[in-house]
Amino acid sequence: QQSHTIQPQGRDPLAGRRRSAEYFGTGHGLARIPRIKSPPHRGRGAIVAMARGGRKPHVTTPEKKIYKKINKKERSLAVASATAATANPKLVAERGHIVDGVLHIPLVVTKTIEDISTTAEFMEAAKRLGLMGDIMRVRGTVKTVGGKASWRGRRLKHRVGPLIIYGEDKGIAKAGRNVLGVDLVSAADVSVIHLAPGGVPGRLTVWDRRAVELLEERLKGKIRMVSLNV
């Protein structure tokens, strides 16, 4: 599913080919490559890959199929497996999350969490639930990235923190969107990318009770089946 976030890349098919050069033919004691006809660069090679300003030999093409398809039942089973992993304290701890102060795993809260509308209220709720240790861990992992990524707005990198899954957004998505490392997603949109970032299961997750009901309805009992097999 991570392939769905990749943008196709390609090069201009005419890049390096916009020249008036042509092949002179044999019998001139010259290599068989197109050459520029007019001064001041008459006789210089062009267009071919080995020539200055010529085309690239092996370019990426926008026609490349990077979107990998997956069966619907297989995707649902993957979401169910990743969901079951969030209820395993051992997997959550092995993933690197700070779980010492967390009240319970899996952490299921009442619907009142949906009504949070400010960042201050969100941080207070995170403190009561025991999530501040993991949030502070994420703050300590921020580092600057060099190279082209820093030119393009991807200057900072950090670890992944807690995941909040809600049933209905009554302001919580806006309240917690600016907290570093915390992701907020509805039960209708949650996927393996959220539950197991990088393909590693066991993310520290806070479930809204309504979100659990919606996800069970969406996956049609697959969560219970996977939980019995874990």
mmCIF file of C-alpha atoms in Angstrom, residues 3-217:
data_model
loop_
_atom_site.group_PDB
_atom_site.id
_atom_site.type_symbol
_atom_site.label_atom_id
_atom_site.label_comp_id
_atom_site.label_asym_id
_atom_site.label_seq_id
_atom_site.Cartn_x
_atom_site.Cartn_y
_atom_site.Cartn_z
ATOM 1 C CA SER A 3 3.370 2.237 -3.401
ATOM 2 C CA HIS A 4 0.098 4.186 -3.647
ATOM 3 C CA THR A 5 1.804 7.268 -2.219
ATOM 4 C CA ILE A 6 4.590 7.339 -4.826
ATOM 5 C CA GLN A 7 4.262 9.862 -7.633
ATOM 6 C CA PRO A 8 5.193 8.723 -11.160
ATOM 7 C CA GLN A 9 8.375 10.291 -12.498
ATOM 8 C CA GLY A 10 9.501 10.682 -16.058
ATOM 9 C CA ARG A 11 11.638 12.704 -18.434
ATOM 10 C CA ASP A 12 10.765 14.742 -21.486
ATOM 11 C CA PRO A 13 10.971 12.374 -24.492
ATOM 12 C CA LEU A 14 12.586 15.163 -26.538
ATOM 13 C CA ALA A 15 15.197 16.088 -23.929
ATOM 14 C CA GLY A 16 18.603 16.115 -25.638
ATOM 15 C CA ARG A 17 17.043 15.566 -29.071
ATOM 16 C CA ARG A 18 16.208 19.176 -29.947
ATOM 17 C CA ARG A 19 19.118 19.597 -32.355
ATOM 18 C CA SER A 20 19.472 20.151 -36.085
ATOM 19 C CA ALA A 21 22.186 17.491 -36.225
ATOM 20 C CA GLU A 22 22.065 14.685 -38.761
ATOM 21 C CA TYR A 23 24.135 11.692 -39.810
ATOM 22 C CA PHE A 24 26.556 12.598 -42.645
ATOM 23 C CA GLY A 25 26.911 9.049 -43.917
ATOM 24 C CA THR A 26 29.941 6.840 -44.439
ATOM 25 C CA GLY A 27 33.130 7.553 -46.365
ATOM 26 C CA HIS A 28 34.238 10.620 -44.421
ATOM 27 C CA GLY A 29 36.565 8.953 -41.945
ATOM 28 C CA LEU A 30 34.259 9.970 -39.087
ATOM 29 C CA ALA A 31 32.347 8.050 -36.480
ATOM 30 C CA ARG A 32 28.742 7.258 -37.354
ATOM 31 C CA ILE A 33 27.018 9.732 -35.032
ATOM 32 C CA PRO A 34 24.778 12.722 -35.827
ATOM 33 C CA ARG A 35 26.731 15.959 -36.151
ATOM 34 C CA ILE A 36 25.800 19.620 -35.997
ATOM 35 C CA LYS A 37 25.712 21.154 -39.491
ATOM 36 C CA SER A 38 26.137 24.873 -38.875
ATOM 37 C CA PRO A 39 28.886 26.998 -37.255
ATOM 38 C CA PRO A 40 30.229 27.625 -34.701
ATOM 39 C CA HIS A 41 29.877 23.977 -33.636
ATOM 40 C CA ARG A 42 29.842 22.361 -37.037
ATOM 41 C CA GLY A 43 30.952 18.752 -36.938
ATOM 42 C CA ARG A 44 30.419 18.296 -33.216
ATOM 43 C CA GLY A 45 28.455 15.207 -32.155
ATOM 44 C CA ALA A 46 24.939 15.668 -30.810
ATOM 45 C CA ILE A 47 21.742 13.829 -29.794
ATOM 46 C CA VAL A 48 23.438 10.529 -28.893
ATOM 47 C CA ALA A 49 24.022 9.634 -25.250
ATOM 48 C CA MET A 50 27.812 10.011 -25.374
ATOM 49 C CA ALA A 51 27.669 13.534 -26.863
ATOM 50 C CA ARG A 52 27.674 16.751 -24.890
ATOM 51 C CA GLY A 53 24.074 17.853 -24.274
ATOM 52 C CA GLY A 54 22.749 14.607 -25.706
ATOM 53 C CA ARG A 55 19.953 12.400 -24.455
ATOM 54 C CA LYS A 56 20.164 10.245 -21.334
ATOM 55 C CA PRO A 57 20.727 6.569 -22.122
ATOM 56 C CA HIS A 58 18.375 4.979 -19.567
ATOM 57 C CA VAL A 59 15.748 7.412 -18.291
ATOM 58 C CA THR A 60 12.825 6.783 -15.973
ATOM 59 C CA THR A 61 9.511 6.585 -17.791
ATOM 60 C CA PRO A 62 6.132 7.797 -16.511
ATOM 61 C CA GLU A 63 4.596 4.628 -17.956
ATOM 62 C CA LYS A 64 6.312 2.483 -15.314
ATOM 63 C CA LYS A 65 3.725 0.650 -13.219
ATOM 64 C CA ILE A 66 4.508 1.561 -9.617
ATOM 65 C CA TYR A 67 0.968 1.135 -8.247
ATOM 66 C CA LYS A 68 0.852 -2.362 -6.800
ATOM 67 C CA LYS A 69 -2.598 -3.885 -6.582
ATOM 68 C CA ILE A 70 -3.785 -6.067 -3.714
ATOM 69 C CA ASN A 71 -6.890 -8.187 -3.273
ATOM 70 C CA LYS A 72 -9.654 -6.631 -1.168
ATOM 71 C CA LYS A 73 -9.840 -9.574 1.234
ATOM 72 C CA GLU A 74 -6.065 -9.609 1.573
ATOM 73 C CA ARG A 75 -6.007 -5.889 2.363
ATOM 74 C CA SER A 76 -8.777 -6.287 4.943
ATOM 75 C CA LEU A 77 -6.864 -9.135 6.568
ATOM 76 C CA ALA A 78 -3.713 -6.981 6.664
ATOM 77 C CA VAL A 79 -5.607 -4.173 8.429
ATOM 78 C CA ALA A 80 -7.082 -6.700 10.853
ATOM 79 C CA SER A 81 -3.639 -8.169 11.596
ATOM 80 C CA ALA A 82 -2.125 -4.721 12.166
ATOM 81 C CA THR A 83 -5.082 -3.850 14.407
ATOM 82 C CA ALA A 84 -4.593 -7.006 16.482
ATOM 83 C CA ALA A 85 -0.899 -6.136 16.887
ATOM 84 C CA THR A 86 -1.820 -2.823 18.564
ATOM 85 C CA ALA A 87 -3.366 -4.872 21.400
ATOM 86 C CA ASN A 88 -0.143 -6.789 22.069
ATOM 87 C CA PRO A 89 1.937 -4.977 24.750
ATOM 88 C CA LYS A 90 5.079 -6.921 23.807
ATOM 89 C CA LEU A 91 4.927 -5.839 20.149
ATOM 90 C CA VAL A 92 4.206 -2.232 21.128
ATOM 91 C CA ALA A 93 7.223 -2.141 23.455
ATOM 92 C CA GLU A 94 9.493 -3.848 20.906
ATOM 93 C CA ARG A 95 8.570 -1.194 18.370
ATOM 94 C CA GLY A 96 10.206 1.394 20.621
ATOM 95 C CA HIS A 97 7.191 3.105 22.190
ATOM 96 C CA ILE A 98 7.334 4.253 25.816
ATOM 97 C CA VAL A 99 4.572 2.259 27.512
ATOM 98 C CA ASP A 100 5.570 2.608 31.179
ATOM 99 C CA GLY A 101 2.920 5.199 32.007
ATOM 100 C CA VAL A 102 0.216 3.960 29.631
ATOM 101 C CA LEU A 103 -2.913 2.954 31.521
ATOM 102 C CA HIS A 104 -3.758 -0.118 29.466
ATOM 103 C CA ILE A 105 -2.995 -1.789 26.140
ATOM 104 C CA PRO A 106 -5.149 -1.772 24.062
ATOM 105 C CA LEU A 107 -6.168 1.724 25.115
ATOM 106 C CA VAL A 108 -9.894 2.230 24.438
ATOM 107 C CA VAL A 109 -11.477 5.485 25.623
ATOM 108 C CA THR A 110 -14.987 6.915 25.682
ATOM 109 C CA LYS A 111 -16.552 9.104 23.027
ATOM 110 C CA THR A 112 -15.651 12.284 24.914
ATOM 111 C CA ILE A 113 -12.232 12.251 23.232
ATOM 112 C CA GLU A 114 -13.964 13.227 19.981
ATOM 113 C CA ASP A 115 -15.100 16.517 21.540
ATOM 114 C CA ILE A 116 -11.563 17.796 22.179
ATOM 115 C CA SER A 117 -11.169 21.009 20.181
ATOM 116 C CA THR A 118 -7.933 22.660 21.358
ATOM 117 C CA THR A 119 -4.318 21.546 21.513
ATOM 118 C CA ALA A 120 -4.183 22.323 25.244
ATOM 119 C CA GLU A 121 -7.095 19.952 25.879
ATOM 120 C CA PHE A 122 -5.434 17.328 23.693
ATOM 121 C CA MET A 123 -2.148 17.523 25.615
ATOM 122 C CA GLU A 124 -4.030 17.289 28.917
ATOM 123 C CA ALA A 125 -5.833 14.163 27.703
ATOM 124 C CA ALA A 126 -2.527 12.681 26.493
ATOM 125 C CA LYS A 127 -1.032 13.302 29.936
ATOM 126 C CA ARG A 128 -3.944 11.530 31.665
ATOM 127 C CA LEU A 129 -3.675 8.565 29.286
ATOM 128 C CA GLY A 130 0.073 8.229 29.845
ATOM 129 C CA LEU A 131 1.142 9.180 26.317
ATOM 130 C CA MET A 132 3.468 12.043 27.225
ATOM 131 C CA GLY A 133 6.474 9.741 27.591
ATOM 132 C CA ASP A 134 6.145 8.589 23.991
ATOM 133 C CA ILE A 135 5.466 12.122 22.729
ATOM 134 C CA MET A 136 8.617 13.396 24.454
ATOM 135 C CA ARG A 137 10.558 10.460 22.958
ATOM 136 C CA VAL A 138 9.560 11.659 19.484
ATOM 137 C CA ARG A 139 10.693 15.206 20.259
ATOM 138 C CA GLY A 140 14.130 13.880 21.136
ATOM 139 C CA THR A 141 14.531 12.135 17.779
ATOM 140 C CA VAL A 142 14.206 15.200 15.536
ATOM 141 C CA LYS A 143 17.179 15.571 13.214
ATOM 142 C CA THR A 144 18.033 17.681 10.185
ATOM 143 C CA VAL A 145 18.372 16.004 6.811
ATOM 144 C CA GLY A 146 20.792 17.300 4.196
ATOM 145 C CA GLY A 147 20.695 17.139 0.431
ATOM 146 C CA LYS A 148 17.832 17.832 -1.914
ATOM 147 C CA ALA A 149 15.231 16.799 0.655
ATOM 148 C CA SER A 150 16.044 19.902 2.702
ATOM 149 C CA TRP A 151 15.501 22.091 -0.374
ATOM 150 C CA ARG A 152 12.056 20.626 -0.906
ATOM 151 C CA GLY A 153 10.529 21.137 2.503
ATOM 152 C CA ARG A 154 11.577 17.800 4.017
ATOM 153 C CA ARG A 155 14.312 19.193 6.232
ATOM 154 C CA LEU A 156 13.345 17.461 9.488
ATOM 155 C CA LYS A 157 12.884 13.768 10.268
ATOM 156 C CA HIS A 158 11.616 12.174 13.456
ATOM 157 C CA ARG A 159 10.264 8.923 14.849
ATOM 158 C CA VAL A 160 6.600 7.941 14.871
ATOM 159 C CA GLY A 161 4.522 8.518 18.002
ATOM 160 C CA PRO A 162 1.037 7.489 19.137
ATOM 161 C CA LEU A 163 -1.907 6.983 16.790
ATOM 162 C CA ILE A 164 -5.374 8.297 17.670
ATOM 163 C CA ILE A 165 -8.306 6.596 15.913
ATOM 164 C CA TYR A 166 -11.685 8.289 16.304
ATOM 165 C CA GLY A 167 -15.173 7.486 15.090
ATOM 166 C CA GLU A 168 -16.374 10.999 14.273
ATOM 167 C CA ASP A 169 -14.335 14.181 14.027
ATOM 168 C CA LYS A 170 -15.815 16.854 16.277
ATOM 169 C CA GLY A 171 -12.602 18.864 16.480
ATOM 170 C CA ILE A 172 -9.989 16.362 17.647
ATOM 171 C CA ALA A 173 -8.276 16.129 14.241
ATOM 172 C CA LYS A 174 -7.554 19.854 14.295
ATOM 173 C CA ALA A 175 -6.615 19.844 17.986
ATOM 174 C CA GLY A 176 -3.876 17.231 17.668
ATOM 175 C CA ARG A 177 -2.560 17.789 14.169
ATOM 176 C CA ASN A 178 0.310 20.007 15.345
ATOM 177 C CA VAL A 179 1.652 17.582 17.971
ATOM 178 C CA LEU A 180 4.911 16.116 16.694
ATOM 179 C CA GLY A 181 4.750 12.403 15.912
ATOM 180 C CA VAL A 182 1.032 12.022 16.639
ATOM 181 C CA ASP A 183 -1.286 10.921 13.831
ATOM 182 C CA LEU A 184 -5.066 11.207 13.947
ATOM 183 C CA VAL A 185 -7.262 9.246 11.564
ATOM 184 C CA SER A 186 -10.890 8.151 11.402
ATOM 185 C CA ALA A 187 -11.902 4.498 11.587
ATOM 186 C CA ALA A 188 -13.208 4.727 8.020
ATOM 187 C CA ASP A 189 -9.803 5.816 6.661
ATOM 188 C CA VAL A 190 -7.369 3.867 8.837
ATOM 189 C CA SER A 191 -4.993 1.609 6.916
ATOM 190 C CA VAL A 192 -1.834 -0.445 7.355
ATOM 191 C CA ILE A 193 0.246 2.700 6.750
ATOM 192 C CA HIS A 194 -1.172 4.181 9.976
ATOM 193 C CA LEU A 195 -1.260 1.008 12.080
ATOM 194 C CA ALA A 196 2.139 -0.374 11.020
ATOM 195 C CA PRO A 197 4.386 2.425 9.663
ATOM 196 C CA GLY A 198 7.267 1.035 7.655
ATOM 197 C CA GLY A 199 5.666 -2.397 7.752
ATOM 198 C CA VAL A 200 6.462 -2.845 11.466
ATOM 199 C CA PRO A 201 3.341 -3.767 13.500
ATOM 200 C CA GLY A 202 2.600 -2.778 17.085
ATOM 201 C CA ARG A 203 2.062 0.982 17.047
ATOM 202 C CA LEU A 204 0.888 2.593 20.276
ATOM 203 C CA THR A 205 -2.764 3.306 19.476
ATOM 204 C CA VAL A 206 -5.619 5.039 21.280
ATOM 205 C CA TRP A 207 -9.035 3.763 20.202
ATOM 206 C CA ASP A 208 -12.292 5.610 20.506
ATOM 207 C CA ARG A 209 -15.075 3.178 21.463
ATOM 208 C CA ARG A 210 -17.136 4.242 18.471
ATOM 209 C CA ALA A 211 -14.088 3.730 16.224
ATOM 210 C CA VAL A 212 -13.783 0.109 17.371
ATOM 211 C CA GLU A 213 -17.425 -0.524 16.468
ATOM 212 C CA LEU A 214 -17.013 1.084 13.049
ATOM 213 C CA LEU A 215 -13.836 -0.863 12.288
ATOM 214 C CA GLU A 216 -15.440 -4.165 13.293
ATOM 215 C CA GLU A 217 -18.335 -3.358 10.988
#
